[in-house]
Amino acid sequence: MYIVGTAGHVDHGKSTLIEAITGTHPDRLQEERDREMSIVLGFDHFQLPDGKEVSVVDVPGHRDFIENMLSGIGSIDACLLVIAADEGVMPQTREHLNILHLLEVEKGVIALTKADLVDDPEWLGLVELEIQELLKDTALKDAPLVRVSAKEKTGLDELLNKLSEVLADQPPHLDLGRPRLSVDRVFLMSGFGSIVTGTLLDGSLQVGDEITLLPGDKSGRIRGLQNHSQEVKEIGPGNRVAVNISGIEYKDIQRGDVVTHKGDYQSTRRLDVRFQYLNNLEKPITHNMEAKLFLGADETTARIRLLGMETLKPGENAWLQLEVEDPVVAVRGDRYILRRPSPSETLGGGVVVDPHPVSRHKRFDEGMLDRLDTLSGGDTRDLLIQEISRAGVLVWSDLMDTVGLDEKTVRETLDALVGEGLVLVLGKPGSKKEVITTSSNWNKLKTDLAKKIEEYHQTWPLRAGMPLEELKSQSGEKENAFRQLVETQVNENNLVQDGPVISLVDFSIQFSSEQKSLIKELLELFSKNPALPPSVADSRAQVGEEVFNALLITNELVQLSPDVVFKTDTYQHMVQDLEKLITAGGPITVAQARDHFGSSRKYMLAFLEKLDAEGITVREEDVRRLK
């Protein structure tokens, strides 16, 4: 299905023309009907003569409602620019045309409406010349023009045929398998709950899908899908869709929110963009100026950071970094519009180049400006190398977010870079958790990781190793990247992982001469009465907590309970002795074990409970038998 959006000045007959084509008036609100003026987006659909299905988005033309127009025009395949024959080009005609140009809407048909109201052929000729002059420097310069009358139903067939021709070579909608629906309407339906509508960009949605609503990361599930009142089980990109969502309250959904699958996208408060300033304005744009940002169906306030220049004059292009008041969801290649809040006017627009800048840029950093030039240049190989190098380590979904290219192109280019030895891809192929980095950065990461662990060993020589969570925090890497880095190093026998700690492969605990002397004295105390050794508290007091813990790590001592500890060899001999005792004489009580070993009840309880936990013995009422 194709999406066609109307554009044009107020009262030039956009909604009336759509009603003449579809049989349905797109204005939904009583206020719109009363004022004969579209305020919010209207939606309908029809079939072209060649069988193409078309969804039509009827947008408001009045200046007061132009922001509603922006939420619908950004995802269309072609436009229907409506100009009334009796009035010709008007202010909103020019503003809508500017917006279409900035959003790179290159396909369209010009509908010269209300042709029945003009009897003078010369006047019609002058209006058409004015339109040609208006369009000559825009993407619509070759758009066909058709005279129509919605009232008399004339010119409609020709209009639809021209629209079919315009859409004939429209490429299929990009499908990277990551659905993204920017909500342009939200309402509550009795018996169903929350309903949102929008145009589905990329990917497919299915009934039953678990979804995430961004920003805010709210989780829900798709209860139902409709395409122009027809229930569907699944729907692909480029379609208008109504989504019935369960699990998210109606009041928690706003226009501009994005429906997607968990993990496919992340919101951002900063965007690097290429910007074209319209040439028919008077004031220059200054650094840190505020503007309204329109992105998809979202609208928020953005602070403009000029990069590489002090001021931006009308007609000029520039790199901007936008810092937005509310988080937005964007991918590389998204088109956007900026408007001045007061007095309200469209300033310009352009394309998102980096939806996730890592930091606020230094404004006159030549390296940063060169990187932005590369990002916008379109060389896939250079683009991937630069983005992977900049990120250090990133997962597949993050790379796709940044480059904004189709998966096949990225995969083929990435495979070539891997073959050249420039890039490493770690993890399960095709998984969103694949970890990607440059070979040089990988070597640096391995060195840095080993250095951090070595420094930990030097600081804490009596500990088994560095806690993984502490190492992850110091590395600054994301979960998937860090896990892959550690697993690879362990598999290559460069590191040793023991539960939650990690160490260098050649590391072992080494005691100082003073510590060895303290240990010798403690172990002599254990040897004097092996079954009644010093307590945990006494042992810690004798050698210090760090040394005591190290003796547990090195298996010199074994702790049975919070207060009971034995020498390891004593414990092992007692286990063997007890097994022989039970084998010969049957199950044994705590008192019998106490008497046999010449110990105390406290020690024997800890000893026998340890054997129970290890599966050597089983307790049956007051006795233990071998398991």
mmCIF file of C-alpha atoms in Angstrom, residues 158-281:
data_model
loop_
_atom_site.group_PDB
_atom_site.id
_atom_site.type_symbol
_atom_site.label_atom_id
_atom_site.label_comp_id
_atom_site.label_asym_id
_atom_site.label_seq_id
_atom_site.Cartn_x
_atom_site.Cartn_y
_atom_site.Cartn_z
ATOM 1 C CA GLU A 158 -7.005 12.042 -15.016
ATOM 2 C CA LEU A 159 -5.795 12.938 -11.520
ATOM 3 C CA LEU A 160 -5.883 9.283 -10.430
ATOM 4 C CA ASN A 161 -4.133 8.135 -13.616
ATOM 5 C CA LYS A 162 -1.360 10.670 -13.074
ATOM 6 C CA LEU A 163 -1.024 9.520 -9.493
ATOM 7 C CA SER A 164 -0.666 5.920 -10.747
ATOM 8 C CA GLU A 165 2.123 7.019 -13.095
ATOM 9 C CA VAL A 166 3.923 8.892 -10.328
ATOM 10 C CA LEU A 167 3.846 5.832 -8.068
ATOM 11 C CA ALA A 168 4.787 3.375 -10.827
ATOM 12 C CA ASP A 169 8.485 3.180 -9.985
ATOM 13 C CA GLN A 170 8.199 3.732 -6.247
ATOM 14 C CA PRO A 171 10.653 1.299 -4.581
ATOM 15 C CA PRO A 172 9.373 -1.084 -1.876
ATOM 16 C CA HIS A 173 9.469 0.174 1.669
ATOM 17 C CA LEU A 174 12.662 -0.560 3.538
ATOM 18 C CA ASP A 175 12.331 -3.605 5.786
ATOM 19 C CA LEU A 176 15.224 -4.183 8.196
ATOM 20 C CA GLY A 177 13.072 -6.277 10.514
ATOM 21 C CA ARG A 178 12.830 -3.553 13.161
ATOM 22 C CA PRO A 179 9.255 -2.203 13.226
ATOM 23 C CA ARG A 180 8.810 1.428 14.154
ATOM 24 C CA LEU A 181 5.440 3.151 14.380
ATOM 25 C CA SER A 182 5.364 6.817 15.364
ATOM 26 C CA VAL A 183 2.000 7.401 17.046
ATOM 27 C CA ASP A 184 0.002 10.209 15.417
ATOM 28 C CA ARG A 185 -3.286 9.464 17.198
ATOM 29 C CA VAL A 186 -4.171 7.771 20.477
ATOM 30 C CA PHE A 187 -7.637 7.082 21.867
ATOM 31 C CA LEU A 188 -9.582 4.792 24.166
ATOM 32 C CA MET A 189 -12.176 2.397 22.775
ATOM 33 C CA SER A 190 -14.705 0.833 25.108
ATOM 34 C CA GLY A 191 -14.169 -2.894 25.423
ATOM 35 C CA PHE A 192 -10.787 -2.753 23.718
ATOM 36 C CA GLY A 193 -8.619 -0.288 25.615
ATOM 37 C CA SER A 194 -5.741 1.746 24.197
ATOM 38 C CA ILE A 195 -5.681 2.309 20.433
ATOM 39 C CA VAL A 196 -2.851 4.052 18.571
ATOM 40 C CA THR A 197 -2.507 4.812 14.882
ATOM 41 C CA GLY A 198 0.419 5.667 12.679
ATOM 42 C CA THR A 199 2.363 4.715 9.578
ATOM 43 C CA LEU A 200 4.515 1.622 10.100
ATOM 44 C CA LEU A 201 8.126 2.269 9.161
ATOM 45 C CA ASP A 202 10.359 -0.771 8.719
ATOM 46 C CA GLY A 203 9.611 -4.297 9.919
ATOM 47 C CA SER A 204 6.312 -6.013 10.610
ATOM 48 C CA LEU A 205 3.896 -6.183 13.530
ATOM 49 C CA GLN A 206 1.846 -9.244 14.449
ATOM 50 C CA VAL A 207 -1.044 -9.835 16.806
ATOM 51 C CA GLY A 208 0.425 -11.174 20.047
ATOM 52 C CA ASP A 209 3.761 -9.383 19.673
ATOM 53 C CA GLU A 210 5.363 -8.092 22.852
ATOM 54 C CA ILE A 211 6.053 -4.400 22.192
ATOM 55 C CA THR A 212 7.858 -1.512 23.828
ATOM 56 C CA LEU A 213 6.649 2.072 23.831
ATOM 57 C CA LEU A 214 9.480 4.614 23.611
ATOM 58 C CA PRO A 215 10.561 6.828 25.218
ATOM 59 C CA GLY A 216 9.858 5.493 28.688
ATOM 60 C CA ASP A 217 10.347 1.832 27.809
ATOM 61 C CA LYS A 218 6.766 0.822 28.680
ATOM 62 C CA SER A 219 5.956 -2.818 27.873
ATOM 63 C CA GLY A 220 2.736 -4.099 26.362
ATOM 64 C CA ARG A 221 1.292 -6.568 23.877
ATOM 65 C CA ILE A 222 -0.525 -6.216 20.555
ATOM 66 C CA ARG A 223 -4.109 -7.285 21.087
ATOM 67 C CA GLY A 224 -5.298 -6.440 17.582
ATOM 68 C CA LEU A 225 -4.315 -4.778 14.285
ATOM 69 C CA GLN A 226 -6.396 -2.952 11.705
ATOM 70 C CA ASN A 227 -5.610 -1.455 8.323
ATOM 71 C CA HIS A 228 -8.388 0.952 7.322
ATOM 72 C CA SER A 229 -10.988 -0.851 9.476
ATOM 73 C CA GLN A 230 -9.950 -4.288 8.204
ATOM 74 C CA GLU A 231 -8.637 -6.633 10.887
ATOM 75 C CA VAL A 232 -5.270 -8.202 10.051
ATOM 76 C CA LYS A 233 -3.001 -10.650 11.863
ATOM 77 C CA GLU A 234 0.212 -9.139 10.508
ATOM 78 C CA ILE A 235 1.176 -5.942 8.703
ATOM 79 C CA GLY A 236 4.366 -4.770 7.017
ATOM 80 C CA PRO A 237 6.122 -1.437 6.430
ATOM 81 C CA GLY A 238 4.537 1.418 4.523
ATOM 82 C CA ASN A 239 1.018 0.828 5.806
ATOM 83 C CA ARG A 240 -1.340 2.857 7.911
ATOM 84 C CA VAL A 241 -2.201 0.773 10.965
ATOM 85 C CA ALA A 242 -4.293 0.957 14.106
ATOM 86 C CA VAL A 243 -2.833 -1.013 17.000
ATOM 87 C CA ASN A 244 -4.857 -2.184 19.994
ATOM 88 C CA ILE A 245 -2.355 -2.344 22.867
ATOM 89 C CA SER A 246 -2.885 -4.182 26.133
ATOM 90 C CA GLY A 247 -0.741 -3.567 29.191
ATOM 91 C CA ILE A 248 -0.247 0.167 28.642
ATOM 92 C CA GLU A 249 -2.808 2.666 29.879
ATOM 93 C CA TYR A 250 -4.289 5.158 27.406
ATOM 94 C CA LYS A 251 -3.192 8.068 29.609
ATOM 95 C CA ASP A 252 0.431 6.862 29.415
ATOM 96 C CA ILE A 253 0.616 7.166 25.608
ATOM 97 C CA GLN A 254 1.390 10.438 23.836
ATOM 98 C CA ARG A 255 1.434 11.460 20.205
ATOM 99 C CA GLY A 256 4.991 11.026 18.983
ATOM 100 C CA ASP A 257 5.642 7.911 21.103
ATOM 101 C CA VAL A 258 7.117 5.024 19.122
ATOM 102 C CA VAL A 259 5.785 1.451 19.111
ATOM 103 C CA THR A 260 8.536 -1.101 18.466
ATOM 104 C CA HIS A 261 9.987 -4.400 19.616
ATOM 105 C CA LYS A 262 12.115 -4.412 22.749
ATOM 106 C CA GLY A 263 15.762 -3.691 22.056
ATOM 107 C CA ASP A 264 15.326 -2.578 18.442
ATOM 108 C CA TYR A 265 15.679 1.136 19.181
ATOM 109 C CA GLN A 266 16.681 3.425 21.990
ATOM 110 C CA SER A 267 15.658 7.005 22.642
ATOM 111 C CA THR A 268 18.087 9.901 22.617
ATOM 112 C CA ARG A 269 18.322 13.494 23.827
ATOM 113 C CA ARG A 270 20.942 14.515 21.271
ATOM 114 C CA LEU A 271 21.053 14.415 17.452
ATOM 115 C CA ASP A 272 23.725 15.303 14.889
ATOM 116 C CA VAL A 273 21.960 16.629 11.791
ATOM 117 C CA ARG A 274 22.524 18.297 8.432
ATOM 118 C CA PHE A 275 20.351 21.405 8.197
ATOM 119 C CA GLN A 276 19.136 23.554 5.311
ATOM 120 C CA TYR A 277 18.018 27.043 6.315
ATOM 121 C CA LEU A 278 15.242 28.384 4.079
ATOM 122 C CA ASN A 279 16.321 31.359 1.980
ATOM 123 C CA ASN A 280 13.138 33.426 2.282
ATOM 124 C CA LEU A 281 13.651 34.299 5.954
#
